[in-house]
mmCIF file of C-alpha atoms in Angstrom:
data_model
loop_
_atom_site.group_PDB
_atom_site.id
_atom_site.type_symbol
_atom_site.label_atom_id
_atom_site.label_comp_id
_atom_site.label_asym_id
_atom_site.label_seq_id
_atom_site.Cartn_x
_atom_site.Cartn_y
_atom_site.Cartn_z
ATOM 1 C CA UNK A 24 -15.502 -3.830 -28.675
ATOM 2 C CA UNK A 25 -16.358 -7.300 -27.138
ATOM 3 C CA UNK A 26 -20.072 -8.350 -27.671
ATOM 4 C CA UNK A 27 -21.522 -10.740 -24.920
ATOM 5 C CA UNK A 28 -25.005 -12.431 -25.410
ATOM 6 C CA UNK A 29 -26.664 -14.947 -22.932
ATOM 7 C CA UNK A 30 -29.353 -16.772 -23.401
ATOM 8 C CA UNK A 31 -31.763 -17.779 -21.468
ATOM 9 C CA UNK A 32 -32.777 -14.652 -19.153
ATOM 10 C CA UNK A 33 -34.679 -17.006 -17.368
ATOM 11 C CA UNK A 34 -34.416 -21.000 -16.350
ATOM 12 C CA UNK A 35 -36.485 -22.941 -13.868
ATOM 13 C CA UNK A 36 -35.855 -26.649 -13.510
ATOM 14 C CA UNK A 37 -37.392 -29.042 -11.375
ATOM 15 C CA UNK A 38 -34.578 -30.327 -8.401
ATOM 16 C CA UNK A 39 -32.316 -33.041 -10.054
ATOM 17 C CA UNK A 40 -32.567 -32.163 -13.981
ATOM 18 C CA UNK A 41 -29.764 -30.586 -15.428
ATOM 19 C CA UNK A 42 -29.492 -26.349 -16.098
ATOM 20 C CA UNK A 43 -27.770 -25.182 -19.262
ATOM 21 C CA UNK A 44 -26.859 -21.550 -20.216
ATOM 22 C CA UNK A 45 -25.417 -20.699 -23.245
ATOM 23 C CA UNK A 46 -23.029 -17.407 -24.015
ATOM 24 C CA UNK A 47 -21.727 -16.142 -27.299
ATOM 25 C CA UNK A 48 -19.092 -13.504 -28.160
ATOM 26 C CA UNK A 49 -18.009 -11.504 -31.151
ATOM 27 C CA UNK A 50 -14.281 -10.772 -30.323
ATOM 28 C CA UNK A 51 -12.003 -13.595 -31.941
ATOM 29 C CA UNK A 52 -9.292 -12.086 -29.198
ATOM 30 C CA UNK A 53 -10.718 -13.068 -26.031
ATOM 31 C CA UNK A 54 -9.547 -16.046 -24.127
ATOM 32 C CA UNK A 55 -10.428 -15.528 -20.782
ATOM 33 C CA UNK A 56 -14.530 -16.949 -19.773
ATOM 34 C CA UNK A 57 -15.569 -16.873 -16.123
ATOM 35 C CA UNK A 58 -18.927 -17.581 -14.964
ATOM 36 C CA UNK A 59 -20.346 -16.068 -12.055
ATOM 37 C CA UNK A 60 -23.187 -16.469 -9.451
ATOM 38 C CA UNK A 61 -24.954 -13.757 -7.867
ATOM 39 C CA UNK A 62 -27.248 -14.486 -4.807
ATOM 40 C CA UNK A 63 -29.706 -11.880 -3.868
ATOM 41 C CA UNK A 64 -28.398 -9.381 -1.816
ATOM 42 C CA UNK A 65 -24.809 -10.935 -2.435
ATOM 43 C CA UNK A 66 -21.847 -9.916 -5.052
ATOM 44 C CA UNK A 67 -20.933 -11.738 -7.833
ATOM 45 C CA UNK A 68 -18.944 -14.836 -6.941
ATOM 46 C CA UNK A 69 -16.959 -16.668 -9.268
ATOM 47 C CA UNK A 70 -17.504 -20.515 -10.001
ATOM 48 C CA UNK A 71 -15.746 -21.391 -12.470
ATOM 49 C CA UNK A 72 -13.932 -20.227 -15.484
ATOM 50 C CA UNK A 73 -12.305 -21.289 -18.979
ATOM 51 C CA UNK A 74 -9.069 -20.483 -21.194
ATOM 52 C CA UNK A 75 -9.106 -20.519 -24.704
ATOM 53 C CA UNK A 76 -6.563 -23.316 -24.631
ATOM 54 C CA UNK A 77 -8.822 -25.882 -23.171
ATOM 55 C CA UNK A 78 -12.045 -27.101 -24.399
ATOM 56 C CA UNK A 79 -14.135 -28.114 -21.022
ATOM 57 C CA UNK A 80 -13.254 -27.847 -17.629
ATOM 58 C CA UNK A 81 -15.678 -29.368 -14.289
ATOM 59 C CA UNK A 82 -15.620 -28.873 -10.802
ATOM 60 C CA UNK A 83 -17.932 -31.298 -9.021
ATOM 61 C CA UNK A 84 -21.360 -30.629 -10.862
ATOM 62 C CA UNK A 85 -20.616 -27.984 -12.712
ATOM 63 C CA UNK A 86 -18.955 -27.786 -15.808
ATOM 64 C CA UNK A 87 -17.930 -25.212 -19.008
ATOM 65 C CA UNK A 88 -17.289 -25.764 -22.091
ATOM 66 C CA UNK A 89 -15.916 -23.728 -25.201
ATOM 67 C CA UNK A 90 -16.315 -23.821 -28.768
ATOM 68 C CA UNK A 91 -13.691 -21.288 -29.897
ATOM 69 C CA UNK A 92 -14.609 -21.713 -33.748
ATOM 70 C CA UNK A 93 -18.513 -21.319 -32.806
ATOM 71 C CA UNK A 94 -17.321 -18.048 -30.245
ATOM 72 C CA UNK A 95 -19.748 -19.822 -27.781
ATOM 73 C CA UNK A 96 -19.343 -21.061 -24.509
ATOM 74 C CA UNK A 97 -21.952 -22.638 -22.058
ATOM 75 C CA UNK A 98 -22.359 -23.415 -17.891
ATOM 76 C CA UNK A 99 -24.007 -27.059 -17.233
ATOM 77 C CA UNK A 100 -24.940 -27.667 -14.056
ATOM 78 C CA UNK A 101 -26.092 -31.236 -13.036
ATOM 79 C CA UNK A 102 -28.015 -32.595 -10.423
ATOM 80 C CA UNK A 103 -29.265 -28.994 -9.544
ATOM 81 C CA UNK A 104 -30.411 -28.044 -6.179
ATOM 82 C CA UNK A 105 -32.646 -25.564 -4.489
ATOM 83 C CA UNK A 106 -29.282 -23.270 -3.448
ATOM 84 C CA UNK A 107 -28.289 -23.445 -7.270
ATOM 85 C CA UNK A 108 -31.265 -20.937 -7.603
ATOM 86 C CA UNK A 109 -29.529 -17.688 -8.189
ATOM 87 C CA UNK A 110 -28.260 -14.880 -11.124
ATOM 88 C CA UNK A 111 -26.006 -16.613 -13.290
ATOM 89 C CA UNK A 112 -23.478 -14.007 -15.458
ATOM 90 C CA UNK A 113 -20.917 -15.306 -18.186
ATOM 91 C CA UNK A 114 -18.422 -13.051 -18.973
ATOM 92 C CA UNK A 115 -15.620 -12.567 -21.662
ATOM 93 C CA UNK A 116 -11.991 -11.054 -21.533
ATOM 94 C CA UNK A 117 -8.675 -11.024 -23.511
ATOM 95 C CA UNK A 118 -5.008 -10.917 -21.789
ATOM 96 C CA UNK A 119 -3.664 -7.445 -22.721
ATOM 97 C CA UNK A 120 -7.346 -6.295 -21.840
ATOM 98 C CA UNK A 121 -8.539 -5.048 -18.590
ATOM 99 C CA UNK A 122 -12.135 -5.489 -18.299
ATOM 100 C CA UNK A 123 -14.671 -8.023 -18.345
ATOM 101 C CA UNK A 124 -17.630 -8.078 -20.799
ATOM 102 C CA UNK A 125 -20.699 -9.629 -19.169
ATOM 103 C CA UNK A 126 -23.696 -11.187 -20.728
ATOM 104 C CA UNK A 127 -27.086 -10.123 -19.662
ATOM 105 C CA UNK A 128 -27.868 -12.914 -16.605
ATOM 106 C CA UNK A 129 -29.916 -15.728 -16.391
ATOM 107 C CA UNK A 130 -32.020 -15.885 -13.487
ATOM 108 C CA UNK A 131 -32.184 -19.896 -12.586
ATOM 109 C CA UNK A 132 -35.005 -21.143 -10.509
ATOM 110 C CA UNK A 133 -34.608 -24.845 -9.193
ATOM 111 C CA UNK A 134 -37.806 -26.142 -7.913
ATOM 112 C CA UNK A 135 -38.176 -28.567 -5.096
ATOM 113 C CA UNK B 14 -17.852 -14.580 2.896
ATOM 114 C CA UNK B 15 -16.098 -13.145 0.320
ATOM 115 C CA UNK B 16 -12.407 -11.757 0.896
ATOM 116 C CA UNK B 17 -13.128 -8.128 -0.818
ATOM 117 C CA UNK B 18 -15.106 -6.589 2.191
ATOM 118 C CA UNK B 19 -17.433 -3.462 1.792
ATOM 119 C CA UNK B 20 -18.755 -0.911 4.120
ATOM 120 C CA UNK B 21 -21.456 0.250 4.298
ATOM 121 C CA UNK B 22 -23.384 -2.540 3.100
ATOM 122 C CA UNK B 23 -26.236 0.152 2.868
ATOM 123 C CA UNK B 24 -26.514 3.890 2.953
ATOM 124 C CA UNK B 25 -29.264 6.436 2.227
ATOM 125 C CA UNK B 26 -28.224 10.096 1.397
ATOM 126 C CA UNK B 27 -29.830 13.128 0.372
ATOM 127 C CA UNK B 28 -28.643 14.882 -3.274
ATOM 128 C CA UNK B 29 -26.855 17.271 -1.558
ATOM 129 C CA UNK B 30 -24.841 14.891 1.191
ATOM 130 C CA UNK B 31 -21.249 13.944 0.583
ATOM 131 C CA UNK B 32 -20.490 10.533 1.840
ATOM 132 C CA UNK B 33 -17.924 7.812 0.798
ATOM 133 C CA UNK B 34 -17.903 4.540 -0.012
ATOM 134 C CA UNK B 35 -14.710 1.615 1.204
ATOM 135 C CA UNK B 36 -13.500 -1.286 -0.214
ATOM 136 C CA UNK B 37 -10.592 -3.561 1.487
ATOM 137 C CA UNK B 38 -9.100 -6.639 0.372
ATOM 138 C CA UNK B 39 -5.538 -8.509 1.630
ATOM 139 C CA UNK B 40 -5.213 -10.781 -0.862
ATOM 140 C CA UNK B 41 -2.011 -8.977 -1.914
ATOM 141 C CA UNK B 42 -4.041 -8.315 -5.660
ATOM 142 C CA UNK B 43 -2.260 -5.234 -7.091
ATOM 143 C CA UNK B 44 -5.765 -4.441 -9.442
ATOM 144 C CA UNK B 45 -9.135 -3.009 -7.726
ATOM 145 C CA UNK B 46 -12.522 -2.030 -9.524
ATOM 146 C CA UNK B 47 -15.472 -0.046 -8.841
ATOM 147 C CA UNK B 48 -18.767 -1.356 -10.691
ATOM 148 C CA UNK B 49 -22.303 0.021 -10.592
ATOM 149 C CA UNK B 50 -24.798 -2.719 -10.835
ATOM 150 C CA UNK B 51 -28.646 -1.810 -11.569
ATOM 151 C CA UNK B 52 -31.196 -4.286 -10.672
ATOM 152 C CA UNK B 53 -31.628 -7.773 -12.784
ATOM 153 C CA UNK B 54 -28.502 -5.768 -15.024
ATOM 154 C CA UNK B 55 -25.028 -6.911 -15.116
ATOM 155 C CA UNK B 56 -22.313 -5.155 -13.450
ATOM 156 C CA UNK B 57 -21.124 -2.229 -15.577
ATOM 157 C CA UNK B 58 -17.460 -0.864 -15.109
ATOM 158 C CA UNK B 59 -16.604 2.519 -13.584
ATOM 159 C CA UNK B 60 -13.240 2.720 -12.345
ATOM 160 C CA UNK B 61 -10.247 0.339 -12.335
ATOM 161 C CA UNK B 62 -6.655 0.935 -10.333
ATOM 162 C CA UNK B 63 -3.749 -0.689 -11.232
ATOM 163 C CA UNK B 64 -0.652 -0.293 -8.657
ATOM 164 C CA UNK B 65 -2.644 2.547 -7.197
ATOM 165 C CA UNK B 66 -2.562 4.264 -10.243
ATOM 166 C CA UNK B 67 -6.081 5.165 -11.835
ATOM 167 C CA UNK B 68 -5.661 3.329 -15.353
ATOM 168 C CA UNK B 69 -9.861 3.487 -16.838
ATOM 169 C CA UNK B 70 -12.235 5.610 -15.821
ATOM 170 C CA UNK B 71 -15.584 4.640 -18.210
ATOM 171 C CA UNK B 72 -17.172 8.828 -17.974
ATOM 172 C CA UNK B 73 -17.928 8.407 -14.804
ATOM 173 C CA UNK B 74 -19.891 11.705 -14.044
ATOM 174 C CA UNK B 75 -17.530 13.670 -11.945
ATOM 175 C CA UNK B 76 -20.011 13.609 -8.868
ATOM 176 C CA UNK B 77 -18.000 10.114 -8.496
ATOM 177 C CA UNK B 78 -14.436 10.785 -7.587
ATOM 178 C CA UNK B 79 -12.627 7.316 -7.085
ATOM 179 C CA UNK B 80 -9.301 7.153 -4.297
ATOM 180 C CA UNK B 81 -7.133 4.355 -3.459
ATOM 181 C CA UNK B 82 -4.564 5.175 -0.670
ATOM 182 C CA UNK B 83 -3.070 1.864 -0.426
ATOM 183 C CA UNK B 84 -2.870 -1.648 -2.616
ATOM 184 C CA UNK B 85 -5.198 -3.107 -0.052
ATOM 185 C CA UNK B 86 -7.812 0.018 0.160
ATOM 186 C CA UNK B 87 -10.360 1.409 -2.666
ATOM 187 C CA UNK B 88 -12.752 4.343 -1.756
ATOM 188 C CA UNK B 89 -15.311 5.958 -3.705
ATOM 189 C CA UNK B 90 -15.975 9.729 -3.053
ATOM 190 C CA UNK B 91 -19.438 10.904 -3.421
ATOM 191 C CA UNK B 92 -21.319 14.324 -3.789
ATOM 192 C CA UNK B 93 -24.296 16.041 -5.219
ATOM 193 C CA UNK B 94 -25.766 12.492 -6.365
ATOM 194 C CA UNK B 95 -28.818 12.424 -8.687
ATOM 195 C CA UNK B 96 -32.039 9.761 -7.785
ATOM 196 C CA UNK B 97 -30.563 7.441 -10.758
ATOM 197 C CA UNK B 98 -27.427 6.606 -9.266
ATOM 198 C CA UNK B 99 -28.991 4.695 -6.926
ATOM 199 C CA UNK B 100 -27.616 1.127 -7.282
ATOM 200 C CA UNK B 101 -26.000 -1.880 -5.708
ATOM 201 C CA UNK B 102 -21.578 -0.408 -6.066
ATOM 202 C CA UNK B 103 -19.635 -3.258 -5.948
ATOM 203 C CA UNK B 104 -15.850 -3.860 -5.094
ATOM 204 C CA UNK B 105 -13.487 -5.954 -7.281
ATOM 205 C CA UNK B 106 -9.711 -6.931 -7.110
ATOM 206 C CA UNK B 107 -7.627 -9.102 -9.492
ATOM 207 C CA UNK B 108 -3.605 -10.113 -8.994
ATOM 208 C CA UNK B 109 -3.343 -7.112 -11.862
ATOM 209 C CA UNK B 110 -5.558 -5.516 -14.561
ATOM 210 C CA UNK B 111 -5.360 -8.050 -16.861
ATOM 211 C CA UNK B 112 -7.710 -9.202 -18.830
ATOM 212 C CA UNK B 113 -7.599 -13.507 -18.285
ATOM 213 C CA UNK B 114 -7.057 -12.661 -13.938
ATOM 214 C CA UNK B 115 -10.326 -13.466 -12.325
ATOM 215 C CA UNK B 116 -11.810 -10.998 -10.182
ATOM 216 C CA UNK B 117 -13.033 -11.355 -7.016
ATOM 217 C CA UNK B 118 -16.264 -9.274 -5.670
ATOM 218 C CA UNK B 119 -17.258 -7.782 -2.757
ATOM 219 C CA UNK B 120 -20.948 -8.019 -1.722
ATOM 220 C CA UNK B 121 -21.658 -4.140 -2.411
ATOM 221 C CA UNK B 122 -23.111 -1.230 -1.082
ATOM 222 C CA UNK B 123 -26.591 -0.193 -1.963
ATOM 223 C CA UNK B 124 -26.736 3.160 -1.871
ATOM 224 C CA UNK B 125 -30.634 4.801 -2.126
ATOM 225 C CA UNK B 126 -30.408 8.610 -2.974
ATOM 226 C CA UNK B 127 -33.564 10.590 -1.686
#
């Protein structure tokens, strides 16, 4: 089965810098990469997500980007902010599948 | 506020209660999950409906027993619970169970067993 890593398990960054998490997978067959934030006491919400067919997609300051011939894919977030503190889970899937694989978390701190 | 609603957003029970956990969504998504989620662990998978139909249960100990009466309703069943399944349950639904349709959470229940 599908193999999700996520590195790192923690991030603090002072307000402003930039925030990068990185993701790898083992499964050659999945094309499906959503990212999600999870606020304490809160579900997991999705932000954004990737297809296999496209290399980097942004929404505002955040962006993803995918390196299918690496199997890694990675969250940037610029500009962070103190509400950007939160879980962060990357996550893996494949069209005739019907589950997600999620990496481990990273637990981003931004500091005023 | 999210669009997969959960209630009760908490609830304590003893081992031997039998209570039951809802999930609701209107989105019109024919797919709906049921995750446990640990603390500082990612969600793991439990059940997943497609068309009302029970299509993956991951063992789930049988003290679980998953329902969905409708495509807008998900209910988990519970009874005779043991201290370690005391976690934050959360509430998913996707357009259908496939794999590259995101899914969409619910905030969870955490459920404390005495």
């Amino acid at each position: 089965g599908e193999n999700v890593e996520q590195h790192p398990s923690t991030l603090s960054v002072q307000e402003g810098d930039s925030a990068v998490i990185k993701c790898t997978y083992s499964d050659s067959a999945s094309n499906y990469f959503p990212w999600y934030k999870q606020e304490l006491g809160k579900g997991p919400q999705l932000i954004i997500d990737i297809r296999s067919n496209v290399g980097e997609k942004k929404d505002q300051r955040i962006a993803v980007t995918l390196n299918k011939t690496a199997k890694h894919f990675s969250l940037h977030i610029t500009e962070t902010q103190p509400e950007d503190s939160a879980v962060y889970f990357c996550a893996a899937s494949y069209t005739t599948g019907n589950q997600f694989y999620f990496g481990t978390g990273t637990s981003l701190t931004v500091i005023p | 506020d999210t669009e997969v609603t959960q209630t009760p957003k908490h609830l304590v029970m003893g081992m031997t209660n039998k209570k039951s956990l809802k999930c609701e969504q209107h989105m019109g998504h024919r797919a709906m999950y049921w995750y446990k989620q640990k603390a500082k662990k990612p969600p793991e998978l439990m059940f997943v409906y497609s068309y009302e139909k029970l299509s993956i249960n991951e063992s789930v100990p049988s003290r679980f027993s998953p329902e969905c009466p409708n495509s807008s309703l998900l209910n988990l069943h519970l009874h005779a619970l043991q201290p370690e399944d005391s976690a934050l349950y959360l509430c998913a639904s996707s357009q259908v169970s496939r794999g590259h349709q995101p899914q969409h959470f619910g905030d969870g229940t955490r459920l404390s067993i005495l």
